[in-house]
mmCIF file of C-alpha atoms in Angstrom:
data_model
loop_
_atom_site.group_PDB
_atom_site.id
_atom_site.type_symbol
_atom_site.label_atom_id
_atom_site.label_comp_id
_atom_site.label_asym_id
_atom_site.label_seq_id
_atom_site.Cartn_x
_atom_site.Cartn_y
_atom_site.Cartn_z
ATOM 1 C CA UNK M 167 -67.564 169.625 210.033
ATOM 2 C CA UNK M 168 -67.752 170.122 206.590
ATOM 3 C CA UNK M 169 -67.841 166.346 206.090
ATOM 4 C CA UNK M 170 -69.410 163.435 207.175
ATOM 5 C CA UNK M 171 -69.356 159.371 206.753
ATOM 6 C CA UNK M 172 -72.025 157.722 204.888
ATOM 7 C CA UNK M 173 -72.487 153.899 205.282
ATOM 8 C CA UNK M 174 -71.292 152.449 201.261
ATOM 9 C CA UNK M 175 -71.387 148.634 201.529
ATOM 10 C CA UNK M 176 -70.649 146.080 203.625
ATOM 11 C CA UNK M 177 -67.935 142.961 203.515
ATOM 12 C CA UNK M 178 -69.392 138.950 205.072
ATOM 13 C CA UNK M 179 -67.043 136.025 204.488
ATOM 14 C CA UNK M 180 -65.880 134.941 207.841
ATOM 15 C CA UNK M 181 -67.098 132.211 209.949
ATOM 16 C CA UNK M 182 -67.339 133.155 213.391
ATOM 17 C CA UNK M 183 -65.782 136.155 214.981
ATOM 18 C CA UNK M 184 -65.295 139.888 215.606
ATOM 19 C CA UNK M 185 -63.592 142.483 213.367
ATOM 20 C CA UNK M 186 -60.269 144.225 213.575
ATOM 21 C CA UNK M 187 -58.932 146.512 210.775
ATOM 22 C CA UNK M 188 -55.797 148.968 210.389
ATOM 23 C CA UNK M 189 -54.266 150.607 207.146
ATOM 24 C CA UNK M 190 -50.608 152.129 206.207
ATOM 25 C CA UNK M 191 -50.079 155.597 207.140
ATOM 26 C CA UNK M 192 -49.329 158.959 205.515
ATOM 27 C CA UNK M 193 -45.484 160.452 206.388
ATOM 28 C CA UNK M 194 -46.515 163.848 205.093
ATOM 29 C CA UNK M 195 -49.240 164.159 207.803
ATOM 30 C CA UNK M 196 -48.217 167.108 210.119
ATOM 31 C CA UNK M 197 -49.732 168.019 213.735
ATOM 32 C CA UNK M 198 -52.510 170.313 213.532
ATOM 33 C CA UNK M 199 -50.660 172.972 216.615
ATOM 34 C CA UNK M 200 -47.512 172.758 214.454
ATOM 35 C CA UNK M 201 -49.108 174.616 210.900
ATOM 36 C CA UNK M 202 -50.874 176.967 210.550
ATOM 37 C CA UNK M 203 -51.917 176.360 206.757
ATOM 38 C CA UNK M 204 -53.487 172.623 205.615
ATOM 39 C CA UNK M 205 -50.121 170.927 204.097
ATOM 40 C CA UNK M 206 -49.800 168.693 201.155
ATOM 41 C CA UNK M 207 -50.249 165.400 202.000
ATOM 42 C CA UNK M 208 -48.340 162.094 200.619
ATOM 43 C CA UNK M 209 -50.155 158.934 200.861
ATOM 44 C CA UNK M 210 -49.356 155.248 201.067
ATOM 45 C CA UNK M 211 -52.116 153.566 198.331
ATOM 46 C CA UNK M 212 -50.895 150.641 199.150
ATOM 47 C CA UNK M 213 -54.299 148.303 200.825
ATOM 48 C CA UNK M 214 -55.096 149.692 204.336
ATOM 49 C CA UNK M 215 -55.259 146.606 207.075
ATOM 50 C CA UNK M 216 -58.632 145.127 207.663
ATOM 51 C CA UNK M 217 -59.799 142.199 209.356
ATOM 52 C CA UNK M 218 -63.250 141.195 209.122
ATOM 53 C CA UNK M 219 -65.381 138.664 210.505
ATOM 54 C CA UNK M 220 -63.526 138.742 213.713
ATOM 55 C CA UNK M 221 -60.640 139.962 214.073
ATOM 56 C CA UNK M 222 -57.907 142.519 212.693
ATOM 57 C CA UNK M 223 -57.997 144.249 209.123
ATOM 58 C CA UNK M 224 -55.156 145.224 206.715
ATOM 59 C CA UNK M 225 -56.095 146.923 203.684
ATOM 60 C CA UNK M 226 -53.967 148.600 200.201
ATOM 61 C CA UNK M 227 -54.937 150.418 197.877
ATOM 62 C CA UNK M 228 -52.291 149.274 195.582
ATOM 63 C CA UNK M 229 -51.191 151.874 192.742
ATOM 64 C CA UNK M 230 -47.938 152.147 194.410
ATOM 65 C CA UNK M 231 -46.153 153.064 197.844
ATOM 66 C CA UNK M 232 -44.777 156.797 199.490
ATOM 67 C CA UNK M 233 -42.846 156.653 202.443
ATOM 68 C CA UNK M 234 -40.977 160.050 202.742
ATOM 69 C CA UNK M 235 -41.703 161.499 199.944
ATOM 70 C CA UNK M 236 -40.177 158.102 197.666
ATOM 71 C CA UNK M 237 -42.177 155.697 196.060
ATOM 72 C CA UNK M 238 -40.803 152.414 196.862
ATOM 73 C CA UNK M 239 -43.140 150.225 194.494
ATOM 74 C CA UNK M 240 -46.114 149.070 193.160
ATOM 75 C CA UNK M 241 -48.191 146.607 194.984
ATOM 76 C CA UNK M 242 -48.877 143.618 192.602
ATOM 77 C CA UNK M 243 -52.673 143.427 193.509
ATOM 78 C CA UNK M 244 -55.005 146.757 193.353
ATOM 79 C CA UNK M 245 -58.383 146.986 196.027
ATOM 80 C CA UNK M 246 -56.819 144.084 197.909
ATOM 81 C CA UNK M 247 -58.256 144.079 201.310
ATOM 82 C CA UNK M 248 -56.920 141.257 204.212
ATOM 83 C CA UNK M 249 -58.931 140.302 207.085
ATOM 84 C CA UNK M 250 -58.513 137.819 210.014
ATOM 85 C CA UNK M 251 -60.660 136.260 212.402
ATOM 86 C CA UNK M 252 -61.510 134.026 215.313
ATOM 87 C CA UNK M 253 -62.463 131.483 212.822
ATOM 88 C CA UNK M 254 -58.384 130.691 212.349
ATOM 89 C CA UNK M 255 -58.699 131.880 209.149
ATOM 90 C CA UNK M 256 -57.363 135.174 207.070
ATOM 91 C CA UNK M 257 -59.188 136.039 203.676
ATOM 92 C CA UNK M 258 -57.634 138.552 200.957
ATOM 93 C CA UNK M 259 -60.212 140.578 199.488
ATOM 94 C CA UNK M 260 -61.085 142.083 196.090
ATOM 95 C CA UNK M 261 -63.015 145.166 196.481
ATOM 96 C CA UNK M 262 -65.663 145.929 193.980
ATOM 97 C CA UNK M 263 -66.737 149.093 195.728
ATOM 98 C CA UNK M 264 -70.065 148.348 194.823
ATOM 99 C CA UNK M 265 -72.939 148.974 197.163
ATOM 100 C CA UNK M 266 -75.080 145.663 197.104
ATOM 101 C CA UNK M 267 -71.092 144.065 197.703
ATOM 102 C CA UNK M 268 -68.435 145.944 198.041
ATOM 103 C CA UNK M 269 -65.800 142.971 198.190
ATOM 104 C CA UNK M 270 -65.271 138.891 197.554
ATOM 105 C CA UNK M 271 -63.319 136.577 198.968
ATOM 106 C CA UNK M 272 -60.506 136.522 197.067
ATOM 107 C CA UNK M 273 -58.265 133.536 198.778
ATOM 108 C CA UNK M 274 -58.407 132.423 202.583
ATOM 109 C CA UNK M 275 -55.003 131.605 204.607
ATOM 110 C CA UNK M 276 -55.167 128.626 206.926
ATOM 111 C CA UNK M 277 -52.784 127.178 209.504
ATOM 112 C CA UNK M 278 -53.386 128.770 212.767
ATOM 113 C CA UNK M 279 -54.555 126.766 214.994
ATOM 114 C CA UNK M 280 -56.928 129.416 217.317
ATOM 115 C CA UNK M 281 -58.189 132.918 216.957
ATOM 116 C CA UNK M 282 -55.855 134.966 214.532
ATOM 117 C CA UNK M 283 -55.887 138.116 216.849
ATOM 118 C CA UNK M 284 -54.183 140.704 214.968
ATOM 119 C CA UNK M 285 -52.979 141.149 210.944
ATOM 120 C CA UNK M 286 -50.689 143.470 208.838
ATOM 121 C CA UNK M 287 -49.822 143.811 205.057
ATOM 122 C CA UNK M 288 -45.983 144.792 204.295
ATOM 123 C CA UNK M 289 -45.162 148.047 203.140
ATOM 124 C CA UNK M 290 -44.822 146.607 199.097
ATOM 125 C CA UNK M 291 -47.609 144.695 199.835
ATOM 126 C CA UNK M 292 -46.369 140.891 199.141
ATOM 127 C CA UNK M 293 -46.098 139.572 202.759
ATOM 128 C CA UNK M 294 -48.830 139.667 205.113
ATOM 129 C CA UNK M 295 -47.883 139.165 209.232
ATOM 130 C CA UNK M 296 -50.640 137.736 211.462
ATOM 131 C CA UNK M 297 -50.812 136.340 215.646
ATOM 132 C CA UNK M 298 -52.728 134.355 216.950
ATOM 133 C CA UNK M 299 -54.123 132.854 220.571
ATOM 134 C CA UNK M 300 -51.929 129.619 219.250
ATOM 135 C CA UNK M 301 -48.495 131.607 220.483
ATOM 136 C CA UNK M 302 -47.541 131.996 217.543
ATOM 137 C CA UNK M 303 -46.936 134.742 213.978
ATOM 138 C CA UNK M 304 -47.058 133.609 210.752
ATOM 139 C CA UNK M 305 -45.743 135.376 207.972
ATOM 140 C CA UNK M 306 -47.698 134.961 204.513
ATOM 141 C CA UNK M 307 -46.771 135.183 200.924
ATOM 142 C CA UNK M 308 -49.955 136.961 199.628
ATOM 143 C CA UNK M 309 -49.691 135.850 195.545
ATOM 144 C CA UNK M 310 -49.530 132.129 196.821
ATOM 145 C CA UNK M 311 -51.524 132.512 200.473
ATOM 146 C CA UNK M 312 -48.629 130.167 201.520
ATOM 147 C CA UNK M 313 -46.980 130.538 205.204
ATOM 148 C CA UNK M 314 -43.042 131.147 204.590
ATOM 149 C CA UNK M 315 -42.581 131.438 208.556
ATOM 150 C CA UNK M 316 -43.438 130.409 211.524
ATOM 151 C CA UNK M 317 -42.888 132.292 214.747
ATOM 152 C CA UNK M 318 -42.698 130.279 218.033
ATOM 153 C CA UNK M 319 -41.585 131.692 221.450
ATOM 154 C CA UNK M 320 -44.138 133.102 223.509
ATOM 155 C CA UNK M 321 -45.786 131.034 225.739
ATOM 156 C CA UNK M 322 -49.060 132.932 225.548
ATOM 157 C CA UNK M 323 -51.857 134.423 223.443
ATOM 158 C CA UNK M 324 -50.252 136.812 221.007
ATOM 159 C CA UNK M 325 -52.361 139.352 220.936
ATOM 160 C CA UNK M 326 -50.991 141.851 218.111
ATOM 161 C CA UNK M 327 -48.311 142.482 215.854
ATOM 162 C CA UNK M 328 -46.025 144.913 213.547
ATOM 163 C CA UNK M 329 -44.399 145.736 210.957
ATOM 164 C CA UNK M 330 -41.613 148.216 211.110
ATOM 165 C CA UNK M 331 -41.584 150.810 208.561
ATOM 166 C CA UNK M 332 -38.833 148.918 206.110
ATOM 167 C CA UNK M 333 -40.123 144.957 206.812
ATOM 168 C CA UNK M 334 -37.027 143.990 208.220
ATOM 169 C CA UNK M 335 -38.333 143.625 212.037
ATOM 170 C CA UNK M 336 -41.408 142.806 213.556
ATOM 171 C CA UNK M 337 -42.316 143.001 216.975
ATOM 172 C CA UNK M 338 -45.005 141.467 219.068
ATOM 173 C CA UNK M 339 -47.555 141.210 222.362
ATOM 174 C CA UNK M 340 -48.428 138.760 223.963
ATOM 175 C CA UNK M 341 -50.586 137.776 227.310
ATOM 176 C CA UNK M 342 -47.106 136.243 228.376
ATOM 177 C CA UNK M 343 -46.633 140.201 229.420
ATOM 178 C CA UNK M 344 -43.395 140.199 226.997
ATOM 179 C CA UNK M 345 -43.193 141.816 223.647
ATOM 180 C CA UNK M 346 -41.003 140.089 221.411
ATOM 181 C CA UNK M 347 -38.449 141.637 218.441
ATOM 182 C CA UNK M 348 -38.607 139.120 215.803
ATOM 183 C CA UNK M 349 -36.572 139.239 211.946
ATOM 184 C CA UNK M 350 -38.262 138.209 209.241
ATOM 185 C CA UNK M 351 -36.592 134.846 209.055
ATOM 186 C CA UNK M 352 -38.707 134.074 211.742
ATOM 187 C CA UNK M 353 -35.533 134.161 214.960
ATOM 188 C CA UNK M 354 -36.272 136.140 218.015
ATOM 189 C CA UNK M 355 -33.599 138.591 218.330
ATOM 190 C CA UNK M 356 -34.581 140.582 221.828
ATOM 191 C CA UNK M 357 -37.701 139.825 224.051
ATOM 192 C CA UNK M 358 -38.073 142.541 226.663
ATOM 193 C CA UNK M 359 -39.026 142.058 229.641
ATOM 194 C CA UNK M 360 -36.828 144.638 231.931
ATOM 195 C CA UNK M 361 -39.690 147.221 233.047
ATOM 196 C CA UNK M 362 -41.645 145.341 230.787
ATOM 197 C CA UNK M 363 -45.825 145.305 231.240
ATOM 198 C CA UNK M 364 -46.796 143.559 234.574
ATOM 199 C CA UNK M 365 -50.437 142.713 232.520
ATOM 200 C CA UNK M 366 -50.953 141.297 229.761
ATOM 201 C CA UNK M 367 -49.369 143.465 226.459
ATOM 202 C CA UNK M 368 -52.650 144.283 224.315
ATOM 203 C CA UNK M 369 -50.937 146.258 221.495
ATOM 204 C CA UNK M 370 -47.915 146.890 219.724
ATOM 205 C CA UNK M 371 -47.126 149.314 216.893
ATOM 206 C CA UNK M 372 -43.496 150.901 215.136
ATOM 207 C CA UNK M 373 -43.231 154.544 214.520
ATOM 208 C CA UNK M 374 -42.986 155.268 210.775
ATOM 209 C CA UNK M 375 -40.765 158.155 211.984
ATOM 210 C CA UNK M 376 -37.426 157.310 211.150
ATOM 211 C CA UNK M 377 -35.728 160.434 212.997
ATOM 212 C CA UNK M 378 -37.374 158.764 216.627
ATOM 213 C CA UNK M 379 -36.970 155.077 215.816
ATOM 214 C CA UNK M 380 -39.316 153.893 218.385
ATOM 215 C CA UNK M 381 -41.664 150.926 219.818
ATOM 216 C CA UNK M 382 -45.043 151.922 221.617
ATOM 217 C CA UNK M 383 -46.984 149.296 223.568
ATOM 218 C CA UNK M 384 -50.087 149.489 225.846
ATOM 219 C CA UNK M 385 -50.849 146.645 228.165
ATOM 220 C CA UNK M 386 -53.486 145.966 230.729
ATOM 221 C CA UNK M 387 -51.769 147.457 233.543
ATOM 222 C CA UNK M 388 -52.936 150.911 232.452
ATOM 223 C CA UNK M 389 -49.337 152.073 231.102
ATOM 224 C CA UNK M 390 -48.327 153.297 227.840
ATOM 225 C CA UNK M 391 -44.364 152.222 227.055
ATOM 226 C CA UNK M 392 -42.097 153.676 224.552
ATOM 227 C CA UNK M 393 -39.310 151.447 223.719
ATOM 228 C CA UNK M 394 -36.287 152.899 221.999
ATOM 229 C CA UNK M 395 -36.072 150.358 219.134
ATOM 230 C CA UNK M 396 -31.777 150.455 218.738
ATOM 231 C CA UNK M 397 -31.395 149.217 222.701
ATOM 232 C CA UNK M 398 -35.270 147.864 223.303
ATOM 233 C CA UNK M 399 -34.605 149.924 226.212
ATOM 234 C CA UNK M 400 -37.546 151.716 228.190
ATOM 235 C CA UNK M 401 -38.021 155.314 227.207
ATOM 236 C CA UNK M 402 -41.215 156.803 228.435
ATOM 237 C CA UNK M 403 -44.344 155.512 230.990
ATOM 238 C CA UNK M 404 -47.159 156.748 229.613
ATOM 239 C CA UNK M 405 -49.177 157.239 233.165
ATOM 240 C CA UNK M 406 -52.694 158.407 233.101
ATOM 241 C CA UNK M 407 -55.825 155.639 232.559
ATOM 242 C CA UNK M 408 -57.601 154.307 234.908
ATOM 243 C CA UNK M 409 -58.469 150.945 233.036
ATOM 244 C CA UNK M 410 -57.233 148.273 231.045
ATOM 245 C CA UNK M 411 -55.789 149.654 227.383
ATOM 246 C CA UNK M 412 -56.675 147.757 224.401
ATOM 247 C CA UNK M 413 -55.167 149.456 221.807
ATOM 248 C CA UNK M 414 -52.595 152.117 220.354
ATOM 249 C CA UNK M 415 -52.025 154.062 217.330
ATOM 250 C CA UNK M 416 -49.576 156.194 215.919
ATOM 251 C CA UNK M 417 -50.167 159.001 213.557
ATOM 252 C CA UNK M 418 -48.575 158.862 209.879
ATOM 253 C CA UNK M 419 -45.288 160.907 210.856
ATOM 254 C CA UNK M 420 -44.830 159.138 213.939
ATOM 255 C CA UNK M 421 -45.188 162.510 215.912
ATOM 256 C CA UNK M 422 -47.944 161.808 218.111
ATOM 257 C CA UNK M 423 -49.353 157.930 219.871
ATOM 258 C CA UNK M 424 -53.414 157.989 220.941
ATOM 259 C CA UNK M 425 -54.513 154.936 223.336
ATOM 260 C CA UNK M 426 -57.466 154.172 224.476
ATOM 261 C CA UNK M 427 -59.704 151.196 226.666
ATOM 262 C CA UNK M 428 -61.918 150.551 229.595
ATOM 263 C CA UNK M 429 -61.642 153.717 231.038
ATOM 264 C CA UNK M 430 -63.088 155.482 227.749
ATOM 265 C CA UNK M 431 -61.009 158.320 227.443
ATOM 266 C CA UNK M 432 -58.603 158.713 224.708
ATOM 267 C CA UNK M 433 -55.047 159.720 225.627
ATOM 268 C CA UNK M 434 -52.814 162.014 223.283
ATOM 269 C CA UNK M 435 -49.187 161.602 223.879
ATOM 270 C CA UNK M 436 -45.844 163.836 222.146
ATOM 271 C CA UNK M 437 -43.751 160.800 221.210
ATOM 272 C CA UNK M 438 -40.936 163.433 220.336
ATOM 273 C CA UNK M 439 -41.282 165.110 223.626
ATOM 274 C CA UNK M 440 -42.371 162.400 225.781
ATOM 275 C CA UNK M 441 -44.998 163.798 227.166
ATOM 276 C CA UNK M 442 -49.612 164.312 226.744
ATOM 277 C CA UNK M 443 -51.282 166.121 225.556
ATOM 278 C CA UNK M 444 -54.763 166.044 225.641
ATOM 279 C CA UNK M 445 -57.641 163.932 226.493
ATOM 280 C CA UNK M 446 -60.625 163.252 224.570
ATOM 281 C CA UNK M 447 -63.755 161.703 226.170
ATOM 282 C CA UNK M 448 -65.717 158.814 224.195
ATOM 283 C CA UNK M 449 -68.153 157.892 226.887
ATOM 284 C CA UNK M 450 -67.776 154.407 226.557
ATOM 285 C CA UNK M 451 -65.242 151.672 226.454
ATOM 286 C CA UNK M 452 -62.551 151.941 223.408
ATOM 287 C CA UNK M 453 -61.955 148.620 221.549
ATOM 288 C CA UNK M 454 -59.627 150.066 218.743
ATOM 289 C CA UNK M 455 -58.042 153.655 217.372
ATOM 290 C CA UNK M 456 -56.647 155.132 213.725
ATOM 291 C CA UNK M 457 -55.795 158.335 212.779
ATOM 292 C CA UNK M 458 -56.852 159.642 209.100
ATOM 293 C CA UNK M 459 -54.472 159.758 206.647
ATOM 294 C CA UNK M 460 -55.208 163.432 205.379
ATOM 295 C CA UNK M 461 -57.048 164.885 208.478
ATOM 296 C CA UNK M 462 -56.966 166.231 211.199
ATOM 297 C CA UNK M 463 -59.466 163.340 212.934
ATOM 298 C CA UNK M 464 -58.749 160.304 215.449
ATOM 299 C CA UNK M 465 -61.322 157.855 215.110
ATOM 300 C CA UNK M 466 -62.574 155.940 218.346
ATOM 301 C CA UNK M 467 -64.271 152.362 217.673
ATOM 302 C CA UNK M 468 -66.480 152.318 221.362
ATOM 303 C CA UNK M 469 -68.598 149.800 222.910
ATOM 304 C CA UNK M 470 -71.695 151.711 221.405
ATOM 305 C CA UNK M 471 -70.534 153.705 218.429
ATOM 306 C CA UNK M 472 -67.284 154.724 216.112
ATOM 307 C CA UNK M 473 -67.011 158.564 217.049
ATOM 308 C CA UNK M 474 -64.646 161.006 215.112
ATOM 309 C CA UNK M 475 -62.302 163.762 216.676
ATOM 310 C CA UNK M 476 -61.135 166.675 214.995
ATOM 311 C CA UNK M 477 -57.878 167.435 216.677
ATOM 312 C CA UNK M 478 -57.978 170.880 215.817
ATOM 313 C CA UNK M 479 -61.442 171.706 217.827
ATOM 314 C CA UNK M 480 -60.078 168.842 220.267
ATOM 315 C CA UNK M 481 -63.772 167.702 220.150
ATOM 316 C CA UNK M 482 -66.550 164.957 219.005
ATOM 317 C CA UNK M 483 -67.505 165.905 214.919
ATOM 318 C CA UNK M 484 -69.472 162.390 214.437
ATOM 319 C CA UNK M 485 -70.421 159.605 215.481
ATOM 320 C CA UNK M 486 -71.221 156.458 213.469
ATOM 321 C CA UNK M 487 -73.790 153.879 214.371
ATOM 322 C CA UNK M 488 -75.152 151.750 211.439
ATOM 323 C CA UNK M 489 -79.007 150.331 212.421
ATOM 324 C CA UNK M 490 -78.888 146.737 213.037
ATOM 325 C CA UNK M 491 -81.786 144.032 213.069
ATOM 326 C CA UNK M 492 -82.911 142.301 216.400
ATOM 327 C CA UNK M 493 -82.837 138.973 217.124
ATOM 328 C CA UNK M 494 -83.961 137.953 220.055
ATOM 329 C CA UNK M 495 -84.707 140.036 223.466
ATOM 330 C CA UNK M 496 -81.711 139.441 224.790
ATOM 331 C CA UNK M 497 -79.565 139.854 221.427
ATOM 332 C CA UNK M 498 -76.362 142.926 221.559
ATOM 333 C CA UNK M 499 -75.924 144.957 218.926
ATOM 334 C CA UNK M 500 -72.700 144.105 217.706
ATOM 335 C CA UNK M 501 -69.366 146.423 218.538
ATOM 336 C CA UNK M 502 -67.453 147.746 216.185
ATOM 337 C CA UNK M 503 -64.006 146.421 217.513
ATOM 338 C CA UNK M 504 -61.573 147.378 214.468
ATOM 339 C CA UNK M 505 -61.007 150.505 212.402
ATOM 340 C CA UNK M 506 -58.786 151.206 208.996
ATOM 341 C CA UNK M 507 -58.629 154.036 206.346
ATOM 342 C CA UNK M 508 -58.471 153.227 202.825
ATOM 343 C CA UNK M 509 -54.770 155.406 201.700
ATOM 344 C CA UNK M 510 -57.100 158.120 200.351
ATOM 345 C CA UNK M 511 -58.384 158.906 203.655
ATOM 346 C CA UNK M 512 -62.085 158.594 201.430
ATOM 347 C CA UNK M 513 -63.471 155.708 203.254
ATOM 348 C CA UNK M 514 -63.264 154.229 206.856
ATOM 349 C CA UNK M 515 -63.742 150.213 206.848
ATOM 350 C CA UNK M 516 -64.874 149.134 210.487
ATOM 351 C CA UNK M 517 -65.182 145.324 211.502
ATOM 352 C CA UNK M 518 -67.948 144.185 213.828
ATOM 353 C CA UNK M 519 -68.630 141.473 216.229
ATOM 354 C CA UNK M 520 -71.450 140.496 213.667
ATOM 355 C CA UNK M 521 -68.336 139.128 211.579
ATOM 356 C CA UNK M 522 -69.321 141.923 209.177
ATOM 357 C CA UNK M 523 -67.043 144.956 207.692
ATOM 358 C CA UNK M 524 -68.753 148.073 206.908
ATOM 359 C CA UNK M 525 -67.478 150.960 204.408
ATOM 360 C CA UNK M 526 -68.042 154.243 205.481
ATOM 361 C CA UNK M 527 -67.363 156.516 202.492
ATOM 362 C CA UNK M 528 -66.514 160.367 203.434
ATOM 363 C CA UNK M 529 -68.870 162.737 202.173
ATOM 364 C CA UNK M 530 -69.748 166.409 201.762
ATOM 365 C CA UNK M 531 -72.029 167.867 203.539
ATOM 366 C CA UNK M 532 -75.446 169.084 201.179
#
């Protein structure tokens, strides 16, 4: 590995909680076993999705927006990073980049009543999505940090949601085992349930693809579920762990899904062919997943460390593990539980049961 991460700065503004992050992907990202030479690459700068201080994380880097090739528009707010957390709050951020603080607390959202669980910036960035353990979404107007929606129909803990690749849908899980298709006027238009998860649904993510318009969703009965999106009709099982999932991710050209949980082994699937892949080992429980933008590496948040795989060697090429301070004999050292690339694919922001966010900046090796 001709690279590696160095630690750059942390992020503290949350209350109480753990840390979940995600970012917008890259559509010009191809499969390592389908070139043969390194392709160009087309990114989203648009903030990558962060949460810190508990629980999911949405970040952009804002100078404007690919998606196939196009740029769509230019995000109204540059370094903005959005975090959520089981304090029931959401905070925009304004990175700095700077070591001794690398972001403020820009503006904190409030109305949820219980742990926000999961967050997501829109593609333009204006409109932030978030769920919470109160049953319900809200969707966010991010130059006001108003609510314009309210989502109410499951009767459960929603534990994650999505954007689809154009804003107009959203779709999420819930511990009420359904997963819910939702416009952004805030109406349910399809809940499925038909060979739906018998556990409860963990995670919920869109394909960017456009060409394979799908839904994946991993839930704790140890299946992996592609949904066609047109019908919300069942597609694909996903058989293989021997755990509880807790999360999935989809690459930026929507070619290939990774999930990962108790078990500790990471799962590659073919979403075009319907079938795995591969299996990568992480020796330890798997709390969250993202691929790079512009390489070839899945990243693995674990109970004990955040470990990268290049998918080219199909093998472990770092592993993260910042020092932390003691307290107390009995005291954990907090879990990284949430993972999201800036759109540059330069640095890797990670959110921690400590209610912390760390920046891991990519590096060349002396």
């Amino acid at each position: 590995m001709a690279e590696q991460l160095i630690l750059k700065g942390t992020l503290e503004g949350h209350a109480d909680g753990d840390a979940f992050c995600r970012m917008a992907g890259s559509p010009a990202w191809l499969p390592p076993w389908r070139s043969t030479t390194i392709p160009t690459f087309l990114f989203t700068s648009d903030p990558p999705y962060l949460a810190t201080a508990a629980a999911d994380v949405d970040f952009r880097e804002k100078d404007g927006i690919l998606r196939n090739g196009q740029r769509l528009g230019r995000p109204a707010h540059p370094n903005m990073l959005l975090s959520a957390s089981r304090d029931k709050t959401l905070i925009i951020w304004n990175l700095t980049r700077d070591e001794s603080q690398y972001g403020y607390p820009k503006r904190s959202l409030k109305g949820h009543s219980h742990i926000v669980s999961d967050c997501v910036i829109s593609s333009d960035g204006a409109y932030a999505l978030s769920a919470s353990w109160d049953k319900t979404l809200r969707l966010w107007e991010l130059a006001t940090g108003t609510t314009t929606r309210r989502f109410v129909g499951h009767t459960n803990d929603v534990l994650s949601v999505s954007f689809s690749a154009d804003n107009r849908q959203i779709v999420s899980g819930s511990r009420d085992r359904t997963i819910k298709l939702w416009n952004t006027l805030g109406d349910c238009k399809y809940t499925i349930s038909e060979k739906g998860h018998s556990e409860w649904v963990s995670c919920v993510r869109f394909s960017p693809n456009p060409q394979n318009p799908v839904i994946v969703s991993s839930g704790w009965d140890k299946l992996v579920k592609v949904w066609e999106l047109s019908t919300c009709k069942l597609q694909t099982d996903h058989i293989g762990h021997t755990g509880y999932i807790n999360t999935v991710t989809i690459s930026p050209d929507g070619s290939l899904c990774a999930s990962g949980g108790k078990d500790g082994t990471t799962m590659l699937w073919d979403l075009n062919e319907s079938k795995h892949l591969y299996s990568l080992n992480a020796n330890d429980e798997i709390h969250a997943l993202v691929f790079s933008p512009n390489r070839y590496w899945l990243c693995a948040a674990t109970a004990s460390s955040i470990i990268i795989f290049d998918l080219e060697k199909k093998s472990k090429v770092d592993e993260l593990k910042p020092e932390f301070t003691a307290v107390g004999k009995k005291s954990r050292e907090p879990e990284c539980v949430s993972l999201a690339w800036s759109a540059d694919g330069q640095t890797l922001f990670a959110g921690y049961t400590d209610n912390i966010i760390r920046a891991w900046g990519v590096m060349s090796r002396a």
